[in-house]
């Protein structure tokens, strides 16, 4: 069964029902809407599933409400919606097929919103239909619907962008029988934005009947309705609100591989990327507000700053301060590589033996040993004879290096967490050893997970690319290869280009041995 543009197809507990009154509503909206609110140029199909009517004791309070509200909101934002509430496995598979058919060969945007029980098995995630009766691990694949089925459906339809939102991390009665708690971590496939209501391996609040919506979805609905709702800003603000409301017991999680921006409010014109002068004014405003709160010990100060500037030029640092003031009660889950410690980590007394090479000739020109020393509540000094001193904090923000000092500090690892696709755009004021000041723009991104051969052997790493542009016109490109759980990259390549000559100077640094104080 196919729908025309703007018509909502509702699917309820095994029955299909068109609502003719939506023809009238859609016509009225189009007739009286201003020009800027007309339908988007891209094709947008949303599959919205809310499963609540599970057999006792697995029933949930709000997924049906969540799905109803999300379907209405997405339709107002230009999506043609297929909605399924309390779906059996057969109806869920049918709805996915309908979404694929309507997206086929249109280079459109495919969105899945799912609320209900979700389980993980062998690092794969599954949505649980209301007719599932899971008693053992073998039942998961047979009675549930894999998230991979939706991803494959969107991919086979030739979508240009996919958005997957899973409010499916509920504490459920299946985990002790068939799977681990919560959902499994995964890197977003190409062209995909993936969002969980809470971190992998943890559970999210369903809310109660009085709240009408789950904690995560309630805030998501609010943010989607705001003007110029950029996808990255939407989910960052939701994360900050949920973190605050849950007092650190629920922390939403995202993984993205999107190359393009996406704006939910389809009819609202948005400003292009800021020009240099606009960026300078924006940075001046953000830094003035940051300087007023940077020494604060109030959670609300940093929360308000992040809600105002979710993707601002100092937001990564504000996020670190926010997290340091709010005890996080979630438990890190190991990924498919067996690694649970996916954060940047320094420790007092770490010793790292290094070699430095000419990146063009391969000639080794220095060997040295770096020693990490804690010099403040959250500051570490890393000193190596012949190469100078670097001062960083536990989150990987650089306060000082051989090139000078930075205010605010710039981040080596976006978000201080190793997750492919994470990115950050930062501006800092750089002061050279001679006292000259200039601004520096830093764009960093975790681009891939790579196994590389080093003097330490084969190491499983995350590669981080960092591009720094200075007011003088000089540019520096860094590539870091980090092994999770360590703050020192096992390999670093620095490429410097001066504005006048343009000729590159390439430096390669590798770790040959290391030891960690216990």
Short mmCIF file of C-alpha atoms in Angstrom, two decimals:
data_model
loop_
_atom_site.label_atom_id
_atom_site.label_comp_id
_atom_site.label_asym_id
_atom_site.label_seq_id
_atom_site.Cartn_x
_atom_site.Cartn_y
_atom_site.Cartn_z
CA UNK A 1 0.00 0.00 0.00
CA UNK A 2 1.51 3.35 -1.03
CA UNK A 3 0.92 6.85 0.28
CA UNK A 4 1.10 10.13 -1.54
CA UNK A 5 3.39 12.92 -0.30
CA UNK A 6 2.50 14.23 3.13
CA UNK A 7 -0.01 11.47 3.97
CA UNK A 8 0.55 9.52 7.17
CA UNK A 9 0.12 5.76 7.03
CA UNK A 10 -0.79 4.38 10.45
CA UNK A 11 -0.28 0.74 11.32
CA UNK A 12 -1.88 -0.46 14.55
CA UNK A 13 -1.30 -3.86 16.14
CA UNK A 14 -1.53 -5.77 12.91
CA UNK A 15 -4.02 -3.65 10.95
CA UNK A 16 -3.46 -0.98 8.31
CA UNK A 17 -5.67 2.09 8.46
CA UNK A 18 -5.52 5.24 6.37
CA UNK A 19 -6.78 8.38 8.05
CA UNK A 20 -8.62 10.41 5.39
CA UNK A 21 -8.81 13.51 7.59
CA UNK A 22 -5.06 13.96 7.10
CA UNK A 23 -5.77 14.79 3.44
CA UNK A 24 -7.72 17.80 4.66
CA UNK A 25 -5.09 18.77 7.24
CA UNK A 26 -2.29 18.52 4.69
CA UNK A 27 -4.25 20.61 2.20
CA UNK A 28 -4.91 23.33 4.76
CA UNK A 29 -1.26 23.45 5.78
CA UNK A 30 -0.10 23.78 2.17
CA UNK A 31 -2.75 26.34 1.34
CA UNK A 32 -1.97 28.73 4.18
CA UNK A 33 1.73 28.08 4.80
CA UNK A 34 4.21 30.80 3.85
CA UNK A 35 6.60 30.14 0.99
CA UNK A 36 9.52 29.19 3.26
CA UNK A 37 7.47 26.39 4.87
CA UNK A 38 6.77 24.42 1.69
CA UNK A 39 7.82 20.83 1.28
CA UNK A 40 11.55 20.08 1.31
CA UNK A 41 13.43 19.47 -1.90
CA UNK A 42 14.62 16.07 -0.70
CA UNK A 43 12.43 13.00 -0.28
CA UNK A 44 12.03 12.22 3.42
CA UNK A 45 10.53 8.94 4.58
CA UNK A 46 10.28 8.14 8.28
CA UNK A 47 9.49 4.72 9.71
CA UNK A 48 8.18 5.20 13.27
CA UNK A 49 7.66 2.15 15.48
CA UNK A 50 6.46 2.17 19.08
CA UNK A 51 6.04 -1.16 20.87
CA UNK A 52 4.50 -1.09 24.34
CA UNK A 53 1.89 -3.89 24.63
CA UNK A 54 4.27 -6.69 25.54
CA UNK A 55 2.98 -9.51 27.74
CA UNK A 56 3.48 -8.98 31.48
CA UNK A 57 5.86 -8.19 33.01
CA UNK A 58 7.51 -6.73 29.91
CA UNK A 59 4.87 -4.10 29.10
CA UNK A 60 6.01 -0.47 28.78
CA UNK A 61 4.22 2.78 29.55
CA UNK A 62 5.17 5.20 26.81
CA UNK A 63 6.44 3.81 23.46
CA UNK A 64 3.00 4.04 21.85
CA UNK A 65 2.71 7.67 23.00
CA UNK A 66 6.27 8.31 21.86
CA UNK A 67 5.57 6.92 18.40
CA UNK A 68 2.34 8.91 18.01
CA UNK A 69 4.01 12.18 19.00
CA UNK A 70 7.12 11.51 16.91
CA UNK A 71 5.05 10.67 13.82
CA UNK A 72 3.09 13.92 14.11
CA UNK A 73 6.25 15.98 14.66
CA UNK A 74 8.13 14.44 11.75
CA UNK A 75 5.20 14.94 9.41
CA UNK A 76 5.20 18.64 10.31
CA UNK A 77 8.91 18.68 9.42
CA UNK A 78 8.33 17.40 5.90
CA UNK A 79 8.59 13.65 6.39
CA UNK A 80 6.15 11.22 4.88
CA UNK A 81 5.57 8.85 7.80
CA UNK A 82 4.89 5.15 8.08
CA UNK A 83 3.79 4.54 11.66
CA UNK A 84 3.50 1.21 13.41
CA UNK A 85 2.34 0.78 16.99
CA UNK A 86 2.49 -2.50 18.92
CA UNK A 87 3.76 -4.35 15.90
CA UNK A 88 4.28 -8.06 15.45
CA UNK A 89 7.42 -9.24 13.70
CA UNK A 90 5.51 -9.74 10.45
CA UNK A 91 4.12 -6.19 10.53
CA UNK A 92 7.52 -4.71 11.38
CA UNK A 93 9.12 -6.49 8.43
CA UNK A 94 6.26 -5.32 6.20
CA UNK A 95 6.66 -1.70 7.35
CA UNK A 96 10.41 -1.81 6.63
CA UNK A 97 9.66 -3.10 3.13
CA UNK A 98 7.22 -0.22 2.58
CA UNK A 99 9.84 2.30 3.64
CA UNK A 100 12.36 0.76 1.26
CA UNK A 101 9.88 0.85 -1.62
CA UNK A 102 9.04 4.52 -1.09
CA UNK A 103 12.71 5.47 -0.89
CA UNK A 104 13.78 3.38 -3.86
CA UNK A 105 16.11 5.24 -6.25
CA UNK A 106 15.09 8.68 -4.98
CA UNK A 107 18.35 9.60 -3.19
CA UNK A 108 16.19 10.52 -0.23
CA UNK A 109 16.53 10.66 3.55
CA UNK A 110 15.48 7.55 5.43
CA UNK A 111 14.70 7.82 9.15
CA UNK A 112 13.92 5.10 11.67
CA UNK A 113 12.56 5.99 15.09
CA UNK A 114 12.02 2.99 17.35
CA UNK A 115 10.73 2.97 20.93
CA UNK A 116 10.30 -0.27 22.80
CA UNK A 117 12.38 -3.17 23.99
CA UNK A 118 15.72 -3.77 22.31
CA UNK A 119 18.26 -6.51 22.89
CA UNK A 120 21.82 -7.20 21.80
CA UNK A 121 23.42 -10.49 20.93
CA UNK A 122 26.98 -10.99 19.69
CA UNK A 123 27.31 -7.22 19.16
CA UNK A 124 24.22 -7.04 16.95
CA UNK A 125 21.13 -5.06 17.95
CA UNK A 126 17.54 -6.23 17.64
CA UNK A 127 14.11 -4.59 17.99
CA UNK A 128 11.64 -6.75 19.91
CA UNK A 129 8.12 -7.18 18.44
CA UNK A 130 5.20 -7.48 20.83
CA UNK A 131 4.64 -11.12 19.84
CA UNK A 132 8.20 -12.21 20.71
CA UNK A 133 8.58 -14.89 23.36
CA UNK A 134 12.29 -14.97 24.08
CA UNK A 135 13.45 -17.76 26.36
CA UNK A 136 16.95 -18.46 25.04
CA UNK A 137 19.58 -16.89 22.83
CA UNK A 138 18.45 -18.77 19.72
CA UNK A 139 15.04 -17.06 19.97
CA UNK A 140 16.54 -13.61 19.40
CA UNK A 141 17.38 -14.02 15.72
CA UNK A 142 14.16 -15.94 15.05
CA UNK A 143 11.65 -13.73 16.85
CA UNK A 144 13.06 -10.19 16.66
CA UNK A 145 13.99 -7.76 13.90
CA UNK A 146 17.64 -6.87 13.45
CA UNK A 147 18.60 -3.22 13.16
CA UNK A 148 20.76 -4.39 10.27
CA UNK A 149 17.58 -5.21 8.30
CA UNK A 150 16.60 -1.51 8.39
CA UNK A 151 20.12 -0.35 7.51
CA UNK A 152 20.24 -2.77 4.58
CA UNK A 153 16.77 -1.67 3.41
CA UNK A 154 17.79 1.99 3.36
CA UNK A 155 21.10 1.18 1.69
CA UNK A 156 19.48 -0.96 -1.02
CA UNK A 157 17.01 1.87 -1.72
CA UNK A 158 19.92 4.19 -2.50
CA UNK A 159 19.30 6.77 0.24
CA UNK A 160 21.73 9.66 0.48
CA UNK A 161 21.34 9.93 4.25
CA UNK A 162 20.05 7.68 7.03
CA UNK A 163 19.00 8.67 10.55
CA UNK A 164 18.42 5.91 13.11
CA UNK A 165 17.05 6.84 16.54
CA UNK A 166 16.65 4.06 19.11
CA UNK A 167 14.86 4.72 22.37
CA UNK A 168 15.18 1.00 22.94
CA UNK A 169 17.54 0.69 25.86
CA UNK A 170 14.81 -0.16 28.36
CA UNK A 171 15.58 -2.49 31.25
CA UNK A 172 13.89 -5.61 29.93
CA UNK A 173 13.09 -9.14 31.08
CA UNK A 174 15.00 -10.79 28.22
CA UNK A 175 18.56 -9.75 29.11
CA UNK A 176 19.19 -12.44 31.70
CA UNK A 177 17.99 -15.14 29.30
CA UNK A 178 19.24 -14.20 25.90
CA UNK A 179 21.46 -11.17 25.68
CA UNK A 180 23.48 -8.48 27.38
CA UNK A 181 21.88 -5.37 28.86
CA UNK A 182 21.04 -2.41 26.61
CA UNK A 183 22.26 -2.08 23.04
CA UNK A 184 25.65 -2.90 21.57
CA UNK A 185 28.04 -0.17 20.44
CA UNK A 186 28.49 0.15 16.69
CA UNK A 187 30.04 2.58 14.26
CA UNK A 188 27.52 4.34 12.05
CA UNK A 189 27.57 2.95 8.50
CA UNK A 190 28.49 5.42 5.71
CA UNK A 191 26.01 8.28 5.39
CA UNK A 192 24.32 7.46 8.68
CA UNK A 193 23.54 9.22 11.96
CA UNK A 194 22.92 6.72 14.75
CA UNK A 195 21.47 7.79 18.12
CA UNK A 196 20.79 5.76 21.27
CA UNK A 197 18.73 6.97 24.22
CA UNK A 198 21.66 6.04 26.45
CA UNK A 199 25.19 4.73 26.20
CA UNK A 200 25.72 1.18 24.87
CA UNK A 201 25.25 -1.51 27.47
CA UNK A 202 23.13 0.70 29.72
CA UNK A 203 19.41 1.27 30.19
CA UNK A 204 17.16 4.29 29.64
CA UNK A 205 14.13 5.50 31.55
CA UNK A 206 10.74 4.67 30.03
CA UNK A 207 9.03 7.30 32.16
CA UNK A 208 5.59 6.75 33.65
CA UNK A 209 2.07 7.16 32.33
CA UNK A 210 1.84 10.67 33.76
CA UNK A 211 4.89 11.85 31.80
CA UNK A 212 3.31 10.89 28.43
CA UNK A 213 6.75 10.32 26.86
CA UNK A 214 9.98 8.61 27.74
CA UNK A 215 12.71 10.83 29.15
CA UNK A 216 14.82 10.82 25.99
CA UNK A 217 11.98 11.13 23.49
CA UNK A 218 10.33 13.93 25.46
CA UNK A 219 13.39 16.14 25.09
CA UNK A 220 13.94 15.04 21.48
CA UNK A 221 10.43 16.16 20.56
CA UNK A 222 11.08 19.58 22.10
CA UNK A 223 14.35 20.07 20.22
CA UNK A 224 13.00 18.93 16.84
CA UNK A 225 10.41 21.70 16.92
CA UNK A 226 12.93 24.51 17.37
CA UNK A 227 13.80 26.73 14.38
CA UNK A 228 16.87 25.74 12.34
CA UNK A 229 17.16 22.42 14.12
CA UNK A 230 20.51 21.13 12.82
CA UNK A 231 20.86 17.42 13.44
CA UNK A 232 24.08 17.70 15.46
CA UNK A 233 22.70 20.50 17.67
CA UNK A 234 19.42 18.66 18.25
CA UNK A 235 21.03 15.53 19.64
CA UNK A 236 23.67 17.39 21.64
CA UNK A 237 21.02 19.47 23.41
CA UNK A 238 18.97 16.35 24.11
CA UNK A 239 22.07 14.74 25.64
CA UNK A 240 22.68 17.71 27.94
CA UNK A 241 19.05 17.82 29.09
CA UNK A 242 18.84 14.06 29.73
CA UNK A 243 22.16 14.07 31.58
CA UNK A 244 20.89 16.83 33.86
CA UNK A 245 17.41 15.39 34.43
CA UNK A 246 18.69 11.88 35.15
CA UNK A 247 21.54 13.15 37.35
CA UNK A 248 24.05 11.23 35.32
CA UNK A 249 22.17 7.93 35.27
CA UNK A 250 21.35 8.22 31.56
CA UNK A 251 23.73 9.65 28.96
CA UNK A 252 22.55 9.58 25.31
CA UNK A 253 25.06 8.37 22.75
CA UNK A 254 25.56 9.08 19.05
CA UNK A 255 27.75 7.81 16.23
CA UNK A 256 27.87 9.58 12.88
CA UNK A 257 29.46 9.22 9.50
CA UNK A 258 27.56 12.13 7.91
CA UNK A 259 29.57 14.39 5.61
CA UNK A 260 26.74 16.88 5.06
CA UNK A 261 24.69 18.90 7.51
CA UNK A 262 20.98 18.18 7.87
CA UNK A 263 18.26 20.51 9.11
CA UNK A 264 14.98 19.06 10.37
CA UNK A 265 13.04 22.31 9.97
CA UNK A 266 12.79 21.90 6.22
CA UNK A 267 11.13 25.20 5.42
CA UNK A 268 13.34 27.55 7.40
CA UNK A 269 16.22 29.16 5.60
CA UNK A 270 19.48 28.82 7.51
CA UNK A 271 22.56 30.97 7.39
CA UNK A 272 25.57 29.62 5.48
CA UNK A 273 28.83 28.87 7.22
CA UNK A 274 29.99 32.07 8.92
CA UNK A 275 32.48 34.33 7.19
CA UNK A 276 35.77 35.15 8.91
CA UNK A 277 34.44 38.36 10.49
CA UNK A 278 31.28 36.60 11.71
CA UNK A 279 33.34 33.76 13.15
CA UNK A 280 35.52 36.26 15.00
CA UNK A 281 32.48 38.01 16.48
CA UNK A 282 30.94 34.68 17.45
CA UNK A 283 34.16 33.53 19.09
CA UNK A 284 34.52 36.82 20.98
CA UNK A 285 31.00 36.42 22.37
CA UNK A 286 31.48 32.77 23.31
CA UNK A 287 34.86 33.38 24.91
CA UNK A 288 33.53 36.30 26.97
CA UNK A 289 30.78 34.05 28.33
CA UNK A 290 33.23 31.20 28.82
CA UNK A 291 35.67 33.37 30.76
CA UNK A 292 32.86 34.26 33.16
CA UNK A 293 32.12 30.61 34.01
CA UNK A 294 35.31 28.64 33.35
CA UNK A 295 36.29 28.59 37.04
CA UNK A 296 32.76 27.89 38.25
CA UNK A 297 31.83 24.73 40.12
CA UNK A 298 28.14 25.00 39.21
CA UNK A 299 26.77 22.35 36.83
CA UNK A 300 24.01 24.71 35.67
CA UNK A 301 26.52 27.27 34.36
CA UNK A 302 28.03 24.80 31.92
CA UNK A 303 24.68 23.25 31.06
CA UNK A 304 23.30 26.67 30.06
CA UNK A 305 26.43 27.42 28.03
CA UNK A 306 26.14 24.14 26.10
CA UNK A 307 22.43 24.52 25.44
CA UNK A 308 23.19 27.95 23.95
CA UNK A 309 26.27 26.78 22.01
CA UNK A 310 25.84 23.02 21.45
CA UNK A 311 28.35 23.02 18.57
CA UNK A 312 30.23 26.13 19.58
CA UNK A 313 33.94 26.85 19.42
CA UNK A 314 34.47 26.04 23.11
CA UNK A 315 31.77 23.37 23.53
CA UNK A 316 34.08 20.37 23.87
CA UNK A 317 35.82 21.99 26.82
CA UNK A 318 32.48 22.94 28.37
CA UNK A 319 31.30 19.35 27.94
CA UNK A 320 34.35 18.10 29.81
CA UNK A 321 33.68 20.52 32.69
CA UNK A 322 30.01 19.49 32.73
CA UNK A 323 30.93 15.81 33.00
CA UNK A 324 33.47 16.52 35.74
CA UNK A 325 30.74 18.16 37.85
CA UNK A 326 28.14 15.44 37.34
CA UNK A 327 28.89 11.92 38.49
CA UNK A 328 28.22 9.61 35.55
CA UNK A 329 26.52 6.42 36.67
CA UNK A 330 26.73 4.48 33.41
CA UNK A 331 29.02 1.49 32.89
CA UNK A 332 31.28 1.29 29.84
CA UNK A 333 30.61 -1.78 27.70
CA UNK A 334 33.37 -3.51 25.77
CA UNK A 335 33.03 -3.28 22.01
CA UNK A 336 33.47 -6.11 19.50
CA UNK A 337 37.25 -5.67 19.83
CA UNK A 338 37.00 -6.35 23.56
CA UNK A 339 37.87 -2.74 24.49
CA UNK A 340 35.77 -0.95 27.11
CA UNK A 341 38.12 1.92 27.98
CA UNK A 342 37.44 4.22 25.05
CA UNK A 343 38.54 7.46 26.65
CA UNK A 344 41.72 9.48 26.49
CA UNK A 345 43.75 8.51 29.56
CA UNK A 346 46.90 9.87 31.20
CA UNK A 347 48.50 8.69 34.42
CA UNK A 348 51.11 10.19 36.66
CA UNK A 349 54.45 8.48 36.06
CA UNK A 350 53.80 7.15 32.54
CA UNK A 351 57.09 6.72 30.64
CA UNK A 352 57.19 6.63 26.85
CA UNK A 353 60.25 5.97 24.71
CA UNK A 354 60.11 7.80 21.39
CA UNK A 355 61.86 8.08 18.05
CA UNK A 356 61.60 11.10 15.76
CA UNK A 357 62.02 10.79 11.99
CA UNK A 358 62.12 13.09 8.99
CA UNK A 359 58.82 12.35 7.32
CA UNK A 360 60.25 12.88 3.82
CA UNK A 361 63.49 10.89 4.14
CA UNK A 362 62.73 8.47 6.97
CA UNK A 363 65.98 9.40 8.70
CA UNK A 364 65.87 9.12 12.51
CA UNK A 365 67.25 12.28 14.09
CA UNK A 366 66.31 11.87 17.77
CA UNK A 367 65.44 9.28 20.38
CA UNK A 368 64.20 10.35 23.78
CA UNK A 369 62.06 9.35 26.77
CA UNK A 370 58.94 11.27 27.78
CA UNK A 371 57.78 11.28 31.40
CA UNK A 372 54.24 12.30 32.39
CA UNK A 373 53.87 14.15 35.67
CA UNK A 374 50.68 15.34 37.35
CA UNK A 375 51.04 19.07 38.07
CA UNK A 376 47.48 20.02 39.08
CA UNK A 377 44.04 18.59 39.93
CA UNK A 378 43.50 17.81 36.24
CA UNK A 379 46.75 18.92 34.57
CA UNK A 380 49.60 16.79 33.34
CA UNK A 381 53.02 17.90 32.15
CA UNK A 382 54.74 15.74 29.59
CA UNK A 383 58.45 16.48 29.24
CA UNK A 384 61.05 14.88 26.95
CA UNK A 385 64.67 16.03 26.60
CA UNK A 386 65.23 17.77 23.28
CA UNK A 387 61.54 18.11 22.39
CA UNK A 388 60.15 20.45 25.02
CA UNK A 389 57.18 20.28 27.37
CA UNK A 390 53.48 19.77 26.71
CA UNK A 391 50.77 20.56 29.27
CA UNK A 392 47.42 18.79 28.81
CA UNK A 393 44.45 17.77 30.93
CA UNK A 394 42.86 14.38 31.42
CA UNK A 395 40.55 14.96 28.47
CA UNK A 396 43.35 15.69 25.99
CA UNK A 397 43.08 19.49 25.85
CA UNK A 398 46.42 21.14 25.06
CA UNK A 399 47.20 24.17 27.24
CA UNK A 400 50.84 24.54 26.20
CA UNK A 401 53.36 22.96 23.84
CA UNK A 402 56.64 23.85 22.15
CA UNK A 403 54.82 26.31 19.90
CA UNK A 404 53.31 28.36 22.73
CA UNK A 405 50.19 28.59 24.93
CA UNK A 406 46.50 28.27 24.05
CA UNK A 407 43.44 30.02 25.51
CA UNK A 408 41.10 28.23 25.59
CA UNK A 409 43.00 24.95 25.16
CA UNK A 410 42.37 22.92 22.02
CA UNK A 411 41.32 19.28 21.95
CA UNK A 412 43.40 16.45 20.54
CA UNK A 413 40.51 13.96 20.73
CA UNK A 414 37.01 15.24 19.83
CA UNK A 415 34.72 14.71 22.79
CA UNK A 416 37.61 13.07 24.69
CA UNK A 417 36.16 9.72 23.63
CA UNK A 418 37.22 7.37 20.87
CA UNK A 419 34.26 6.91 18.56
CA UNK A 420 34.59 6.95 14.79
CA UNK A 421 32.90 10.02 13.31
CA UNK A 422 33.24 12.30 16.35
CA UNK A 423 34.41 15.76 15.33
CA UNK A 424 35.06 19.16 16.85
CA UNK A 425 35.62 22.70 15.60
CA UNK A 426 37.54 24.84 18.07
CA UNK A 427 39.04 28.31 18.11
CA UNK A 428 41.82 29.33 20.48
CA UNK A 429 44.08 32.31 21.02
CA UNK A 430 47.67 31.18 20.50
CA UNK A 431 50.48 33.02 22.28
CA UNK A 432 53.95 32.28 20.93
CA UNK A 433 57.00 31.94 23.23
CA UNK A 434 57.87 35.51 22.18
CA UNK A 435 54.47 36.86 23.27
CA UNK A 436 52.82 37.36 19.84
CA UNK A 437 49.10 36.52 19.78
CA UNK A 438 46.92 35.23 16.96
CA UNK A 439 43.80 33.10 16.65
CA UNK A 440 44.01 29.45 15.67
CA UNK A 441 41.16 27.38 14.24
CA UNK A 442 41.28 23.65 14.91
CA UNK A 443 39.09 21.09 13.14
CA UNK A 444 39.49 17.52 14.36
CA UNK A 445 37.80 14.25 13.53
CA UNK A 446 38.16 10.60 14.46
CA UNK A 447 38.28 9.20 10.95
CA UNK A 448 38.77 5.44 11.31
CA UNK A 449 39.77 2.47 13.37
CA UNK A 450 43.06 1.11 12.04
CA UNK A 451 45.48 -1.65 12.86
CA UNK A 452 48.98 -0.31 12.28
CA UNK A 453 52.46 -1.81 12.57
CA UNK A 454 54.69 0.07 14.99
CA UNK A 455 57.89 -0.64 16.94
CA UNK A 456 55.48 -1.94 19.63
CA UNK A 457 54.06 -4.46 17.16
CA UNK A 458 50.61 -4.44 15.56
CA UNK A 459 48.38 -2.03 17.48
CA UNK A 460 44.61 -1.56 17.15
CA UNK A 461 44.16 2.22 17.02
CA UNK A 462 41.79 5.08 16.34
CA UNK A 463 43.11 7.55 13.79
CA UNK A 464 42.46 11.23 14.53
CA UNK A 465 43.06 13.96 11.93
CA UNK A 466 43.53 17.51 13.17
CA UNK A 467 43.84 20.58 10.92
CA UNK A 468 45.03 23.82 12.50
CA UNK A 469 44.84 27.15 10.61
CA UNK A 470 46.52 30.24 12.04
CA UNK A 471 45.62 33.89 11.55
CA UNK A 472 49.06 34.36 9.97
CA UNK A 473 48.13 31.95 7.18
CA UNK A 474 50.34 29.13 8.42
CA UNK A 475 48.80 25.67 8.62
CA UNK A 476 49.57 22.53 10.59
CA UNK A 477 48.10 19.09 9.98
CA UNK A 478 48.34 16.43 12.67
CA UNK A 479 47.51 12.75 12.34
CA UNK A 480 47.41 10.76 15.59
CA UNK A 481 47.00 7.03 16.08
CA UNK A 482 45.72 6.34 19.60
CA UNK A 483 45.36 3.04 21.40
CA UNK A 484 42.36 3.38 23.74
CA UNK A 485 43.28 3.64 27.40
CA UNK A 486 46.49 5.56 26.73
CA UNK A 487 46.94 9.30 26.42
CA UNK A 488 50.07 9.14 24.32
CA UNK A 489 49.55 8.28 20.63
CA UNK A 490 51.60 5.36 19.35
CA UNK A 491 52.26 7.35 16.19
CA UNK A 492 52.02 11.03 15.28
CA UNK A 493 52.67 12.75 11.97
CA UNK A 494 52.93 16.55 11.86
CA UNK A 495 52.92 18.45 8.57
CA UNK A 496 53.71 22.17 8.82
CA UNK A 497 53.23 24.59 5.92
CA UNK A 498 54.29 28.20 6.16
CA UNK A 499 52.20 30.77 4.33
CA UNK A 500 55.22 32.27 2.57
CA UNK A 501 56.96 29.18 1.19
CA UNK A 502 54.17 26.60 1.18
CA UNK A 503 56.78 23.86 1.38
CA UNK A 504 55.91 21.10 3.86
CA UNK A 505 57.98 20.08 6.85
CA UNK A 506 56.95 16.60 7.97
CA UNK A 507 57.78 15.10 11.34
CA UNK A 508 57.04 11.51 12.35
CA UNK A 509 57.08 10.40 15.99
CA UNK A 510 56.62 6.78 17.07
CA UNK A 511 56.50 5.02 20.41
CA UNK A 512 59.14 2.31 20.77
CA UNK A 513 58.42 1.29 24.38
CA UNK A 514 56.32 2.44 27.31
CA UNK A 515 55.55 1.70 30.92
CA UNK A 516 52.69 2.73 33.17
CA UNK A 517 52.82 3.36 36.88
CA UNK A 518 50.13 1.30 38.57
#
